CSV table of C-alpha atoms in Angstrom, one decimal:
chain,number,residue,atom,x,y,z
A,1,UNK,CA,67.7,-25.3,-26.1
A,2,UNK,CA,69.1,-21.4,-25.5
A,3,UNK,CA,71.2,-21.2,-28.3
A,4,UNK,CA,74.5,-19.8,-27.6
A,5,UNK,CA,77.2,-17.3,-29.4
A,6,UNK,CA,80.1,-17.2,-28.2
A,7,UNK,CA,82.6,-15.1,-29.3
A,8,UNK,CA,86.8,-13.9,-28.5
A,9,UNK,CA,89.6,-13.4,-30.9
A,10,UNK,CA,92.8,-16.0,-30.7
A,11,UNK,CA,95.2,-15.2,-27.9
A,12,UNK,CA,94.1,-14.4,-24.4
A,13,UNK,CA,90.6,-13.3,-25.0
A,14,UNK,CA,89.8,-17.0,-26.5
A,15,UNK,CA,92.2,-18.9,-23.4
A,16,UNK,CA,89.8,-17.2,-21.4
A,17,UNK,CA,86.5,-18.1,-23.0
A,18,UNK,CA,88.1,-21.8,-22.9
A,19,UNK,CA,88.7,-21.0,-19.3
A,20,UNK,CA,85.0,-19.9,-18.9
A,21,UNK,CA,83.3,-22.2,-21.3
A,22,UNK,CA,81.6,-24.9,-18.5
A,23,UNK,CA,79.4,-21.9,-17.3
A,24,UNK,CA,77.4,-21.7,-21.1
A,25,UNK,CA,78.8,-24.4,-22.9
A,26,UNK,CA,75.8,-26.8,-20.4
A,27,UNK,CA,75.0,-30.5,-21.8
A,28,UNK,CA,71.2,-30.4,-22.4
A,29,UNK,CA,70.8,-27.0,-22.0
A,30,UNK,CA,72.6,-25.2,-24.6
A,31,UNK,CA,73.6,-25.5,-27.5
A,32,UNK,CA,76.7,-23.1,-28.6
A,33,UNK,CA,78.1,-22.1,-31.9
A,34,UNK,CA,81.5,-20.7,-30.6
A,35,UNK,CA,83.5,-17.6,-33.4
A,36,UNK,CA,87.0,-16.9,-33.2
A,37,UNK,CA,89.8,-15.6,-35.2
A,38,UNK,CA,92.2,-18.1,-36.4
A,39,UNK,CA,91.4,-21.8,-37.7
A,40,UNK,CA,91.7,-25.2,-36.4
A,41,UNK,CA,91.9,-22.7,-32.6
A,42,UNK,CA,88.2,-24.5,-32.0
A,43,UNK,CA,89.6,-27.6,-33.0
A,44,UNK,CA,91.8,-28.2,-30.2
A,45,UNK,CA,89.3,-27.7,-27.7
A,46,UNK,CA,87.2,-30.4,-29.2
A,47,UNK,CA,84.7,-28.0,-30.8
A,48,UNK,CA,82.4,-28.9,-33.5
A,49,UNK,CA,80.3,-25.6,-33.8
A,50,UNK,CA,82.5,-22.9,-35.1
A,51,UNK,CA,83.0,-20.0,-37.4
A,52,UNK,CA,86.2,-18.4,-38.4
A,53,UNK,CA,86.5,-15.0,-39.2
A,54,UNK,CA,88.8,-11.7,-39.7
A,55,UNK,CA,90.6,-10.2,-36.5
A,56,UNK,CA,89.6,-6.8,-37.0
A,57,UNK,CA,91.1,-4.0,-34.8
A,58,UNK,CA,90.8,-0.3,-34.9
A,59,UNK,CA,93.7,0.0,-36.8
A,60,UNK,CA,92.7,-2.9,-39.4
A,61,UNK,CA,89.5,-1.4,-41.2
A,62,UNK,CA,89.8,-3.3,-44.0
A,63,UNK,CA,89.6,-7.0,-41.6
A,64,UNK,CA,87.1,-4.8,-39.1
A,65,UNK,CA,84.7,-4.2,-42.5
A,66,UNK,CA,84.9,-8.2,-43.4
A,67,UNK,CA,84.7,-9.2,-39.5
A,68,UNK,CA,81.2,-7.0,-40.0
A,69,UNK,CA,80.2,-8.8,-42.8
A,70,UNK,CA,80.6,-12.2,-42.0
A,71,UNK,CA,79.1,-11.6,-39.0
A,72,UNK,CA,76.3,-10.0,-39.5
A,73,UNK,CA,75.7,-13.2,-42.0
A,74,UNK,CA,75.7,-15.9,-39.0
A,75,UNK,CA,73.9,-13.8,-36.6
A,76,UNK,CA,71.5,-13.7,-38.7
A,77,UNK,CA,71.9,-18.0,-40.0
A,78,UNK,CA,72.2,-18.7,-35.9
A,79,UNK,CA,69.7,-16.7,-34.9
A,80,UNK,CA,71.2,-16.6,-31.3
A,81,UNK,CA,68.9,-17.0,-27.9
A,82,UNK,CA,72.1,-15.5,-26.0
A,83,UNK,CA,75.4,-13.8,-26.8
A,84,UNK,CA,78.4,-14.1,-25.0
A,85,UNK,CA,82.2,-12.5,-25.2
A,86,UNK,CA,85.5,-11.7,-23.8
A,87,UNK,CA,86.6,-9.6,-27.0
A,88,UNK,CA,88.1,-7.7,-28.4
A,89,UNK,CA,86.8,-6.1,-31.8
A,90,UNK,CA,84.3,-9.3,-33.5
A,91,UNK,CA,82.8,-9.6,-29.8
A,92,UNK,CA,81.5,-5.6,-29.8
A,93,UNK,CA,80.3,-6.2,-33.1
A,94,UNK,CA,78.8,-9.8,-32.5
A,95,UNK,CA,76.8,-8.2,-29.2
A,96,UNK,CA,75.2,-5.2,-31.2
A,97,UNK,CA,73.8,-7.8,-34.1
A,98,UNK,CA,73.1,-10.2,-31.0
A,99,UNK,CA,71.0,-7.4,-29.6
A,100,UNK,CA,69.4,-6.2,-32.9
A,101,UNK,CA,68.0,-9.6,-33.6
A,102,UNK,CA,66.9,-9.7,-30.2
A,103,UNK,CA,69.1,-12.0,-27.9
A,104,UNK,CA,70.1,-11.1,-24.2
A,105,UNK,CA,74.2,-10.0,-25.0
A,106,UNK,CA,76.6,-10.6,-21.7
A,107,UNK,CA,80.3,-9.2,-21.8
A,108,UNK,CA,83.3,-10.6,-19.8
A,109,UNK,CA,85.3,-8.1,-19.8
A,110,UNK,CA,89.0,-9.5,-19.8
A,111,UNK,CA,91.0,-10.2,-17.1
A,112,UNK,CA,93.9,-8.2,-18.2
A,113,UNK,CA,92.0,-5.2,-17.7
A,114,UNK,CA,93.4,-4.0,-14.4
A,115,UNK,CA,92.2,-0.4,-14.2
A,116,UNK,CA,89.7,0.7,-16.3
A,117,UNK,CA,86.7,-1.2,-18.7
A,118,UNK,CA,88.4,-2.2,-22.0
A,119,UNK,CA,87.6,-0.4,-25.1
A,120,UNK,CA,86.1,-2.9,-26.3
A,121,UNK,CA,84.0,-3.0,-23.3
A,122,UNK,CA,83.1,0.4,-22.9
A,123,UNK,CA,81.6,0.3,-26.6
A,124,UNK,CA,79.2,-2.7,-26.5
A,125,UNK,CA,78.0,-1.7,-22.6
A,126,UNK,CA,74.9,-0.7,-23.6
A,127,UNK,CA,74.1,-3.8,-26.0
A,128,UNK,CA,75.5,-6.0,-23.2
A,129,UNK,CA,71.9,-7.4,-20.4
A,130,UNK,CA,75.3,-8.0,-18.0
A,131,UNK,CA,78.3,-6.4,-17.6
A,132,UNK,CA,80.8,-8.7,-15.5
A,133,UNK,CA,85.0,-7.3,-14.9
A,134,UNK,CA,87.2,-9.3,-13.1
A,135,UNK,CA,88.6,-7.1,-11.2
A,136,UNK,CA,86.9,-5.6,-8.1
A,137,UNK,CA,87.7,-1.8,-8.0
A,138,UNK,CA,85.7,-1.8,-11.6
A,139,UNK,CA,82.8,-3.1,-10.6
A,140,UNK,CA,79.9,-0.7,-10.2
A,141,UNK,CA,75.8,-0.8,-10.9
A,142,UNK,CA,75.7,-2.1,-14.5
A,143,UNK,CA,79.3,-3.9,-14.1
A,144,UNK,CA,79.2,-6.7,-12.2
A,145,UNK,CA,81.9,-8.8,-10.5
A,146,UNK,CA,82.2,-12.7,-9.1
A,147,UNK,CA,86.0,-12.8,-8.5
A,148,UNK,CA,88.2,-14.0,-11.5
A,149,UNK,CA,88.8,-16.7,-13.5
A,150,UNK,CA,92.5,-17.2,-12.2
B,1,UNK,CA,105.5,-14.1,-28.0
B,2,UNK,CA,101.9,-13.2,-29.2
B,3,UNK,CA,98.9,-13.9,-31.2
B,4,UNK,CA,99.0,-10.0,-33.2
B,5,UNK,CA,101.7,-8.5,-33.1
B,6,UNK,CA,105.2,-9.1,-32.8
B,7,UNK,CA,107.6,-8.1,-30.7
B,8,UNK,CA,111.0,-8.2,-31.7
B,9,UNK,CA,112.5,-6.4,-28.9
B,10,UNK,CA,112.4,-9.4,-26.6
B,11,UNK,CA,113.2,-11.4,-29.4
B,12,UNK,CA,116.3,-10.1,-29.8
B,13,UNK,CA,117.3,-10.5,-26.4
B,14,UNK,CA,116.4,-14.1,-26.7
B,15,UNK,CA,118.4,-14.1,-29.9
B,16,UNK,CA,121.2,-12.7,-27.7
B,17,UNK,CA,121.0,-15.3,-25.1
B,18,UNK,CA,120.5,-18.1,-26.9
B,19,UNK,CA,123.9,-17.0,-29.0
B,20,UNK,CA,125.6,-17.5,-25.4
B,21,UNK,CA,124.0,-20.6,-24.3
B,22,UNK,CA,124.3,-23.4,-27.2
B,23,UNK,CA,123.0,-26.2,-25.5
B,24,UNK,CA,120.2,-25.3,-25.0
B,25,UNK,CA,116.8,-25.5,-27.7
B,26,UNK,CA,114.8,-22.9,-27.9
B,27,UNK,CA,112.3,-22.4,-30.2
B,28,UNK,CA,110.4,-18.4,-31.2
B,29,UNK,CA,106.6,-17.8,-32.1
B,30,UNK,CA,107.8,-14.1,-33.8
B,31,UNK,CA,104.7,-12.8,-35.8
B,32,UNK,CA,104.3,-13.0,-39.7
B,33,UNK,CA,108.0,-11.6,-40.3
B,34,UNK,CA,110.1,-14.3,-40.2
B,35,UNK,CA,110.8,-17.3,-42.1
B,36,UNK,CA,110.4,-21.2,-40.3
B,37,UNK,CA,113.9,-21.3,-39.8
B,38,UNK,CA,116.2,-23.0,-37.3
B,39,UNK,CA,119.9,-20.9,-37.1
B,40,UNK,CA,121.8,-22.9,-34.1
B,41,UNK,CA,119.7,-24.3,-31.8
B,42,UNK,CA,116.9,-21.5,-32.9
B,43,UNK,CA,114.3,-22.6,-34.0
B,44,UNK,CA,111.9,-20.0,-35.4
B,45,UNK,CA,108.7,-20.0,-36.7
B,46,UNK,CA,106.3,-16.9,-37.7
B,47,UNK,CA,103.2,-18.8,-36.7
B,48,UNK,CA,102.6,-22.1,-34.9
B,49,UNK,CA,99.3,-24.1,-35.6
B,50,UNK,CA,97.5,-24.3,-31.9
B,51,UNK,CA,98.4,-28.0,-31.8
B,52,UNK,CA,102.1,-27.3,-31.9
B,53,UNK,CA,102.0,-24.4,-29.3
B,54,UNK,CA,99.9,-26.6,-27.6
B,55,UNK,CA,102.5,-30.0,-27.9
B,56,UNK,CA,106.0,-27.1,-27.0
B,57,UNK,CA,103.9,-25.9,-24.1
B,58,UNK,CA,103.9,-29.6,-22.6
B,59,UNK,CA,107.3,-30.1,-23.7
B,60,UNK,CA,109.2,-26.8,-22.7
B,61,UNK,CA,110.8,-25.7,-19.4
B,62,UNK,CA,109.9,-22.4,-19.5
B,63,UNK,CA,107.9,-19.9,-21.2
B,64,UNK,CA,109.4,-16.5,-22.2
B,65,UNK,CA,106.6,-13.7,-23.4
B,66,UNK,CA,105.3,-11.0,-23.5
B,67,UNK,CA,102.8,-10.3,-20.5
B,68,UNK,CA,99.9,-11.1,-22.0
B,69,UNK,CA,96.8,-13.2,-20.3
B,70,UNK,CA,96.6,-15.7,-22.9
B,71,UNK,CA,100.7,-16.4,-22.5
B,72,UNK,CA,99.9,-16.6,-18.9
B,73,UNK,CA,96.9,-18.8,-18.9
B,74,UNK,CA,99.3,-21.5,-20.9
B,75,UNK,CA,101.2,-20.9,-17.6
B,76,UNK,CA,98.8,-21.7,-15.8
B,77,UNK,CA,97.3,-25.1,-17.7
B,78,UNK,CA,100.3,-26.2,-18.1
B,79,UNK,CA,102.7,-26.0,-14.7
B,80,UNK,CA,105.4,-24.2,-16.2
B,81,UNK,CA,107.3,-21.0,-14.8
B,82,UNK,CA,107.0,-18.2,-16.7
B,83,UNK,CA,109.2,-15.2,-17.9
B,84,UNK,CA,106.5,-12.3,-19.2
B,85,UNK,CA,107.5,-8.6,-20.1
B,86,UNK,CA,104.6,-6.1,-21.1
B,87,UNK,CA,104.7,-4.7,-24.3
B,88,UNK,CA,105.1,-0.9,-23.8
B,89,UNK,CA,103.1,1.3,-25.7
B,90,UNK,CA,105.9,4.2,-25.6
B,91,UNK,CA,107.5,1.8,-27.9
B,92,UNK,CA,104.9,0.9,-29.8
B,93,UNK,CA,104.4,-2.2,-29.1
B,94,UNK,CA,100.7,-2.4,-28.7
B,95,UNK,CA,98.2,-0.6,-28.9
B,96,UNK,CA,97.6,0.8,-25.6
B,97,UNK,CA,99.6,-0.2,-22.1
B,98,UNK,CA,97.7,-2.4,-20.4
B,99,UNK,CA,100.3,-5.1,-19.9
B,100,UNK,CA,102.3,-3.2,-18.0
B,101,UNK,CA,99.2,-2.8,-15.3
B,102,UNK,CA,98.7,-6.5,-16.1
B,103,UNK,CA,102.2,-7.2,-15.8
B,104,UNK,CA,101.5,-5.1,-11.7
B,105,UNK,CA,98.4,-7.2,-11.4
B,106,UNK,CA,100.1,-10.8,-11.8
B,107,UNK,CA,104.0,-10.6,-11.0
B,108,UNK,CA,103.8,-11.8,-7.6
B,109,UNK,CA,101.6,-15.1,-8.9
B,110,UNK,CA,103.7,-18.1,-8.0
B,111,UNK,CA,105.5,-19.1,-11.1
B,112,UNK,CA,104.8,-15.9,-13.6
B,113,UNK,CA,108.1,-13.7,-13.4
B,114,UNK,CA,107.6,-10.2,-14.8
B,115,UNK,CA,110.8,-9.1,-16.4
B,116,UNK,CA,111.4,-5.5,-16.6
B,117,UNK,CA,115.1,-5.3,-19.0
B,118,UNK,CA,117.5,-7.4,-20.6
B,119,UNK,CA,119.7,-8.1,-17.2
B,120,UNK,CA,116.6,-9.3,-15.8
B,121,UNK,CA,116.1,-11.9,-18.2
B,122,UNK,CA,119.0,-13.2,-18.7
B,123,UNK,CA,119.3,-13.3,-15.2
B,124,UNK,CA,116.3,-15.1,-14.5
B,125,UNK,CA,117.5,-17.8,-17.5
B,126,UNK,CA,120.3,-18.6,-15.7
B,127,UNK,CA,119.1,-19.4,-13.0
B,128,UNK,CA,115.7,-20.6,-14.6
B,129,UNK,CA,116.0,-24.1,-12.2
B,130,UNK,CA,115.0,-21.8,-9.9
B,131,UNK,CA,111.4,-20.8,-10.6
B,132,UNK,CA,108.7,-21.7,-9.3
B,133,UNK,CA,105.9,-23.3,-11.3
B,134,UNK,CA,102.7,-21.6,-11.9
B,135,UNK,CA,99.8,-23.5,-11.0
B,136,UNK,CA,95.6,-21.9,-11.3
B,137,UNK,CA,94.3,-21.5,-8.8
B,138,UNK,CA,90.6,-20.8,-9.1
B,139,UNK,CA,88.7,-19.1,-5.9
B,140,UNK,CA,85.5,-22.4,-4.3
B,141,UNK,CA,83.5,-20.1,-3.4
B,142,UNK,CA,79.6,-20.2,-3.7
B,143,UNK,CA,79.8,-16.7,-5.1
B,144,UNK,CA,82.5,-17.1,-8.4
B,145,UNK,CA,81.7,-15.7,-11.8
B,146,UNK,CA,82.0,-19.5,-13.1
B,147,UNK,CA,77.8,-20.0,-10.8
B,148,UNK,CA,77.4,-16.5,-11.7
B,149,UNK,CA,77.4,-16.8,-15.5
B,150,UNK,CA,75.6,-20.1,-15.4
B,151,UNK,CA,73.2,-19.0,-13.2
B,152,UNK,CA,73.1,-15.6,-15.6
B,153,UNK,CA,72.6,-17.8,-18.7
B,154,UNK,CA,70.0,-20.9,-17.2
B,155,UNK,CA,68.0,-18.1,-16.0
B,156,UNK,CA,67.5,-15.6,-18.3
B,157,UNK,CA,64.7,-15.4,-20.1
B,158,UNK,CA,64.9,-15.7,-24.0
B,159,UNK,CA,62.7,-15.5,-26.6
B,160,UNK,CA,61.3,-18.9,-27.9
B,161,UNK,CA,59.9,-19.6,-31.6
């Protein structure tokens, strides 16, 4: 059983993570711990294993530090084999902690970035084993394109 | 109107339209700057819980919101028409201008309508019965994103303890 940490901040990033959920939440093959930033959002999707952290972004450093701290704790305790994220800030942090702990890391960039990879994606790309874009024009050697979620 | 930031420009337009259309019930989630109050035909919420959000999404006729993926996905999931206004970076409505780019890519999808001005918004709201409904159309090819991700997750060599 592979342990997966799946992170997305509340809003569009989470909605996209939920749309692709069945690609990595596979009964008998994976167990997934979900992390998001809004209370009761995972329960809405019938998810039992989850953690809620603060929603940091580049304009809110206090929350960002709080989420870094929580995510470090979660990553150390859960010891994921794979970390997967659609964004944003919490995903970047999760990817780096996952990588540092020896996990494989996957980033799926949000469909909301048609012209340029998101800032989050560019920040954590060096620590990603796989990066997917949902726009063909953004694909290159490192960034794969297999169509979009919708 | 979004999870992270309020959107007063769109809220103001909806308040004006609501005052001219008293027979229509409007629910506005508008961020932390307001109390949960009812004013005439508008029910304001600072923040909807996910379960209330879902209930309202199922029952509503039209979704009006910012041009974010979350709002679009709600429209697809519950098959509603969505009138979406991109946030503008120059007006300080978002950290960058990506919603304008998203709008350009998605405004031709069935049921997803970009609104560019108050006039445009009011016009679409007044003729709302003419609007199409959004549908989630996933490309069912062997090599799609879902299959690629699944294969990748299943085949990844991970350190076993």
